[in-house]
mmCIF file of C-alpha atoms in Angstrom:
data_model
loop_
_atom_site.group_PDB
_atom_site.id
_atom_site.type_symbol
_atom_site.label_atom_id
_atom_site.label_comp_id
_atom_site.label_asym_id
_atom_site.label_seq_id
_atom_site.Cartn_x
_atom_site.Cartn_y
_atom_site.Cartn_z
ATOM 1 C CA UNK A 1 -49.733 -47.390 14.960
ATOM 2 C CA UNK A 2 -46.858 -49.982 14.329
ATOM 3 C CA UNK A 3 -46.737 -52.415 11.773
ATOM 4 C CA UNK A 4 -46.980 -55.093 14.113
ATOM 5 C CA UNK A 5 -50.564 -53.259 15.846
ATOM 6 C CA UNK A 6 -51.646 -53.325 11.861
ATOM 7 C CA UNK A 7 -51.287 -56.713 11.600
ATOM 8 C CA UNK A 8 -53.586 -57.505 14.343
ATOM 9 C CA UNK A 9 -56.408 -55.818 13.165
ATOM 10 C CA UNK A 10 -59.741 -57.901 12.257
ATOM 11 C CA UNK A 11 -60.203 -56.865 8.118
ATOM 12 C CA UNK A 12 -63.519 -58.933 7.429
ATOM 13 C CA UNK A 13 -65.751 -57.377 9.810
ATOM 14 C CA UNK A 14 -68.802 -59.331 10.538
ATOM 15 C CA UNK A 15 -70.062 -57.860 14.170
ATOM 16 C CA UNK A 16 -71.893 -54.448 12.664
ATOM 17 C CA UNK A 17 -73.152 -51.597 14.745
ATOM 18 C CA UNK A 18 -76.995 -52.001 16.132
ATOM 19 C CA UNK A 19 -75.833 -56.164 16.647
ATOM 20 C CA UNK A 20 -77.598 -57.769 20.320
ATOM 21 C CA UNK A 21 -74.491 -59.334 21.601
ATOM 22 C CA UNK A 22 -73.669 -60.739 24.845
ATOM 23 C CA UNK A 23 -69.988 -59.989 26.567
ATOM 24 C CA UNK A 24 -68.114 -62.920 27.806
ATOM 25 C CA UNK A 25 -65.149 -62.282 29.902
ATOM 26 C CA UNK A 26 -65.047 -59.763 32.283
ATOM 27 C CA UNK A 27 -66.662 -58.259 35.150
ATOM 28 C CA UNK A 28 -69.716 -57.884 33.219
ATOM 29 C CA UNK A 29 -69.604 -61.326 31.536
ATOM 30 C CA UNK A 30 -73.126 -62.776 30.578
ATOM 31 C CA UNK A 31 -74.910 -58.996 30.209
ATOM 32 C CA UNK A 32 -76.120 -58.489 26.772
ATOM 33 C CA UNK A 33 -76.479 -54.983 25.039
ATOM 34 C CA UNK A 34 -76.307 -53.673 21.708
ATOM 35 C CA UNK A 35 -73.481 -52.262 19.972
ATOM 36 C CA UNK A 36 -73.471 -48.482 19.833
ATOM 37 C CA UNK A 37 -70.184 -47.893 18.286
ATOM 38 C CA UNK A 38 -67.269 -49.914 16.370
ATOM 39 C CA UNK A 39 -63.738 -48.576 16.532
ATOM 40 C CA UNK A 40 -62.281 -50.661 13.836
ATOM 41 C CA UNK A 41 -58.723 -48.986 14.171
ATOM 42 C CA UNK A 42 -58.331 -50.604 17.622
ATOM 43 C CA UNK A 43 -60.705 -53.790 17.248
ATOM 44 C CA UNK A 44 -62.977 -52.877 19.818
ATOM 45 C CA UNK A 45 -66.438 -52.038 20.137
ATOM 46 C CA UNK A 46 -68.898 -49.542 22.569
ATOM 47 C CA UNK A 47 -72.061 -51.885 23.923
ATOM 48 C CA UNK A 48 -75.091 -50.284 25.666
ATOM 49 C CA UNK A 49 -75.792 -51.597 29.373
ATOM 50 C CA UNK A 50 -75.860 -50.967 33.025
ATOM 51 C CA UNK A 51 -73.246 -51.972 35.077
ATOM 52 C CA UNK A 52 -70.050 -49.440 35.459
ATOM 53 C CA UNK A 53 -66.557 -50.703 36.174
ATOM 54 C CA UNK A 54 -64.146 -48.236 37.777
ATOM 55 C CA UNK A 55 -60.849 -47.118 36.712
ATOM 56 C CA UNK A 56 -58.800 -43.845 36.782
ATOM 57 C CA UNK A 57 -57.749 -42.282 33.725
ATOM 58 C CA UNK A 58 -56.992 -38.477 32.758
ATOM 59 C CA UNK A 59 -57.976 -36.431 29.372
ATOM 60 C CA UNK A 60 -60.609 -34.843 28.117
ATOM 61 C CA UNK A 61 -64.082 -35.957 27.413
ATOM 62 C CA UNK A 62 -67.967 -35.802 26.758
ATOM 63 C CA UNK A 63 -69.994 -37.209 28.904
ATOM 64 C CA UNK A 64 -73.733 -38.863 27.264
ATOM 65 C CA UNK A 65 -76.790 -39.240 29.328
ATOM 66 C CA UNK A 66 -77.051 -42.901 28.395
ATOM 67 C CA UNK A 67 -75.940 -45.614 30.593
ATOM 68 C CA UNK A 68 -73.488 -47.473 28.725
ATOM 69 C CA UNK A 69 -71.385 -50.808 29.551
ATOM 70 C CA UNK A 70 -68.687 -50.701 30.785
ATOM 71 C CA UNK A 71 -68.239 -47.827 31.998
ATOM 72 C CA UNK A 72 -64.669 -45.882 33.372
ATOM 73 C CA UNK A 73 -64.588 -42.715 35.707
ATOM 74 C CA UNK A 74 -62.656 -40.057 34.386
ATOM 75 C CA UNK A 75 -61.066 -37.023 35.724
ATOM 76 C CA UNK A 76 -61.566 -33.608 33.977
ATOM 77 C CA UNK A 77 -59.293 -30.809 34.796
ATOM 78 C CA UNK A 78 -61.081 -27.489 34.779
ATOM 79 C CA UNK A 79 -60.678 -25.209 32.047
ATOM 80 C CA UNK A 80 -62.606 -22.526 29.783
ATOM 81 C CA UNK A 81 -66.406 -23.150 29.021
ATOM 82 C CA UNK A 82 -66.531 -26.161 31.439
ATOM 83 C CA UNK A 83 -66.568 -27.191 35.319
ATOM 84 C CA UNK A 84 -63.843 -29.994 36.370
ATOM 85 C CA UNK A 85 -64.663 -33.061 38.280
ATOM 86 C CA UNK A 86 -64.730 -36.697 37.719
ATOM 87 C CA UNK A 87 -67.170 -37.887 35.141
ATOM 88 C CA UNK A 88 -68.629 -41.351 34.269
ATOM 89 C CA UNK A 89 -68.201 -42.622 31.056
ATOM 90 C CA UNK A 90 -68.456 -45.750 28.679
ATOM 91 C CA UNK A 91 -65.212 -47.753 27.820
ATOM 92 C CA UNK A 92 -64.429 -50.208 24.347
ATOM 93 C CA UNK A 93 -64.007 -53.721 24.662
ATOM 94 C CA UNK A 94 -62.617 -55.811 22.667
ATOM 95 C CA UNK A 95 -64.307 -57.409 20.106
ATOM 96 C CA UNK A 96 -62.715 -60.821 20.734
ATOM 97 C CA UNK A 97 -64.992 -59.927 24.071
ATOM 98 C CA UNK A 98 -68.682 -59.733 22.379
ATOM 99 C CA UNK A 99 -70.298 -62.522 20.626
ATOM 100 C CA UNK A 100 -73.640 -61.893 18.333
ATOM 101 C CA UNK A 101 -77.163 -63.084 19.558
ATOM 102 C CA UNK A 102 -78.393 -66.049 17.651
ATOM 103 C CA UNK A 103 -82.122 -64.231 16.864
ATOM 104 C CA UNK A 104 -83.705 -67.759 16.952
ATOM 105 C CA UNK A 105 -82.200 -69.501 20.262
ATOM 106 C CA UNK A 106 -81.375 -66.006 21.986
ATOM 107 C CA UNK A 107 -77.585 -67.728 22.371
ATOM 108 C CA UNK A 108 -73.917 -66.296 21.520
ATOM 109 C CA UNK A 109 -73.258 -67.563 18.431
ATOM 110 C CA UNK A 110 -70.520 -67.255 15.979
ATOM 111 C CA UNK A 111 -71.644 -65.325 12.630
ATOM 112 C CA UNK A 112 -70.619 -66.511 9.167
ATOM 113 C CA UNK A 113 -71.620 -65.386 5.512
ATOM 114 C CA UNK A 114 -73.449 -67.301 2.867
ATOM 115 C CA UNK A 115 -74.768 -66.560 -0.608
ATOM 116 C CA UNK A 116 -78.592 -67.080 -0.885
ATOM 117 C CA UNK A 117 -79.744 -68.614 -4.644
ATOM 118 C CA UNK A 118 -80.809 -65.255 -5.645
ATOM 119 C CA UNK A 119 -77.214 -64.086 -4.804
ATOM 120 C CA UNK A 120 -77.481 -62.238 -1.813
ATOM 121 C CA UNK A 121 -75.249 -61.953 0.976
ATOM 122 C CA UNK A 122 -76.307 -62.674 4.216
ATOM 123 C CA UNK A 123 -74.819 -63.420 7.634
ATOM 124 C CA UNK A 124 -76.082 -66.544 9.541
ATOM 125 C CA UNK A 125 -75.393 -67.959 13.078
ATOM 126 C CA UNK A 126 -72.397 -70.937 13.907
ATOM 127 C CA UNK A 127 -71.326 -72.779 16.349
ATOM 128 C CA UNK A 128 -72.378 -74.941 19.031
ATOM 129 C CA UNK A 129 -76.607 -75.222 19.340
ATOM 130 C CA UNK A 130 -76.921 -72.392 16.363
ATOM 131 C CA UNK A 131 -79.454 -73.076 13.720
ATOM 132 C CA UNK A 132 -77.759 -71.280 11.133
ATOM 133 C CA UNK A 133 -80.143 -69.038 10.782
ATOM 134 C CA UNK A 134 -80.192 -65.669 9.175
ATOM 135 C CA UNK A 135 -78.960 -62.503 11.429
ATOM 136 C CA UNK A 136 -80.608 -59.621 10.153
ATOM 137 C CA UNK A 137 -78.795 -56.432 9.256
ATOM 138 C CA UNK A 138 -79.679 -54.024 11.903
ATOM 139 C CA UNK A 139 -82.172 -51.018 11.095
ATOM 140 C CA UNK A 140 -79.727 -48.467 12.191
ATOM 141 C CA UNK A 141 -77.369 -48.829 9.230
ATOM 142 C CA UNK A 142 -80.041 -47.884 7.383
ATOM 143 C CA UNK A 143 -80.768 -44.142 7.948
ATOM 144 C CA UNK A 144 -77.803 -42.017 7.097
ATOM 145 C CA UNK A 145 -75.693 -39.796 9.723
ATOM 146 C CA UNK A 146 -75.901 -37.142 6.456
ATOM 147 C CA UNK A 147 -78.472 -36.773 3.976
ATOM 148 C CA UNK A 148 -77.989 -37.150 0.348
ATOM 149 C CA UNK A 149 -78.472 -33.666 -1.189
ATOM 150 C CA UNK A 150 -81.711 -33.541 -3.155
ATOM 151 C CA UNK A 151 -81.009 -29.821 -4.763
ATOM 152 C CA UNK A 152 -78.813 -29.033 -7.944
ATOM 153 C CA UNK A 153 -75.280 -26.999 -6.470
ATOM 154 C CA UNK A 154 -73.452 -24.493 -7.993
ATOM 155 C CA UNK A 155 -70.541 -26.858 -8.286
ATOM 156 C CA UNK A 156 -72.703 -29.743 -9.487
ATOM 157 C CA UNK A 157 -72.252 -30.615 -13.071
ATOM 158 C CA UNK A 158 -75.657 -30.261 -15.363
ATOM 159 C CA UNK A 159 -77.358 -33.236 -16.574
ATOM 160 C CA UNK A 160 -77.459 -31.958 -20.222
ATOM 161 C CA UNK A 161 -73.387 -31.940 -19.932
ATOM 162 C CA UNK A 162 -73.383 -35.199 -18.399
ATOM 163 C CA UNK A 163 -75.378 -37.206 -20.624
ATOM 164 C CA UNK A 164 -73.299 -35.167 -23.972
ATOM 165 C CA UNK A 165 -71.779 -38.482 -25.801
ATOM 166 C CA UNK A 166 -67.804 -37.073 -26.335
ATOM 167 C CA UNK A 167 -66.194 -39.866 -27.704
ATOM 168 C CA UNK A 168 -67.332 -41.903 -30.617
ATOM 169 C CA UNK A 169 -66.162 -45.607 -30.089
ATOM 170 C CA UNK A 170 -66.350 -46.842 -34.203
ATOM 171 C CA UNK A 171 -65.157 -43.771 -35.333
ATOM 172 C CA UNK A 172 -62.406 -42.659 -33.113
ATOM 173 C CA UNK A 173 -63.653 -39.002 -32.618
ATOM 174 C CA UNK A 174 -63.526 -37.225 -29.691
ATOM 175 C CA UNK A 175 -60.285 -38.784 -28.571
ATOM 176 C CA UNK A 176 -57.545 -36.229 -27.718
ATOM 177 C CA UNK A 177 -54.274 -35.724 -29.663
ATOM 178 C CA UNK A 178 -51.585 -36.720 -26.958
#
């Protein structure tokens, strides 16, 4: 990527994946879904839905069972371990391309952050006929893609060493001769 590509990119993301949002430009403009993917290296994001558009492109892919929007034919060449043929597939759009669902009115909205008084951040709904009212983070951020490890490695430090105090703060000890 050029300097001029890194430029572009969107750094304070506020669209997050498991967001309803409604596309609006495009073949499928007005069709709401929710985001299944971001690809924040080339602003764009992967929405569920129904309706496929066609286009031709080569390379390799995998192909999901779920019907995603929009969606791109691909070609396949045939190789070792799998068939060739043309294969329907989901496509990124850009995120300039999605708005978020205000959860109240059901409408695109705009999302912006506020602080709540107990300090919280939270993302709320702007623009035209929004309420500002709070857009929940979605569920799926919650559960992790890998879980935490809940047994002791053999490269994990002990918690005897780990709580040892090394370095005496009043006294100076502990501190190495350099």
């Amino acid at each position: 990527m050029g300097w001029k590509a890194a430029q572009k990119l969107i750094h304070h993301w506020r669209i997050l994946r498991g967001d309803n949002v409604m596309v609006l430009r495009g073949k499928d403009k007005g069709e709401t879904g929710v985001i299944k993917r971001v690809i924040r290296s080339q602003n764009r994001v992967i929405v569920e839905g129904q309706k496929p558009v066609l286009r031709g492109f080569r390379g390799f892919i995998i192909v999901h069972n779920q019907q995603l929007l929009p969606k791109v034919k691909k070609h396949i060449k045939q190789g070792q371990g799998h068939e060739g043929g043309i294969f329907t597939v989901e496509a990124p759009l850009h995120v300039s391309n999605v708005q978020v669902l205000d959860p109240v009115t059901g409408k695109p909205c705009k999302v912006g952050i506020k602080y709540l008084e107990d300090g919280t951040k939270v993302r709320v709904s702007r623009g035209l006929g929004a309420l500002a009212s709070i857009i929940p983070r979605p569920d799926i951020l919650k559960i992790r893609t890998t879980p935490r490890p809940t047994t002791v490695g053999p490269k994990d430090t002990p918690m005897d060493l780990v709580l040892e105090k090394t370095y005496d703060t009043k006294t100076g000890k502990g501190m190495p001769d350099l």
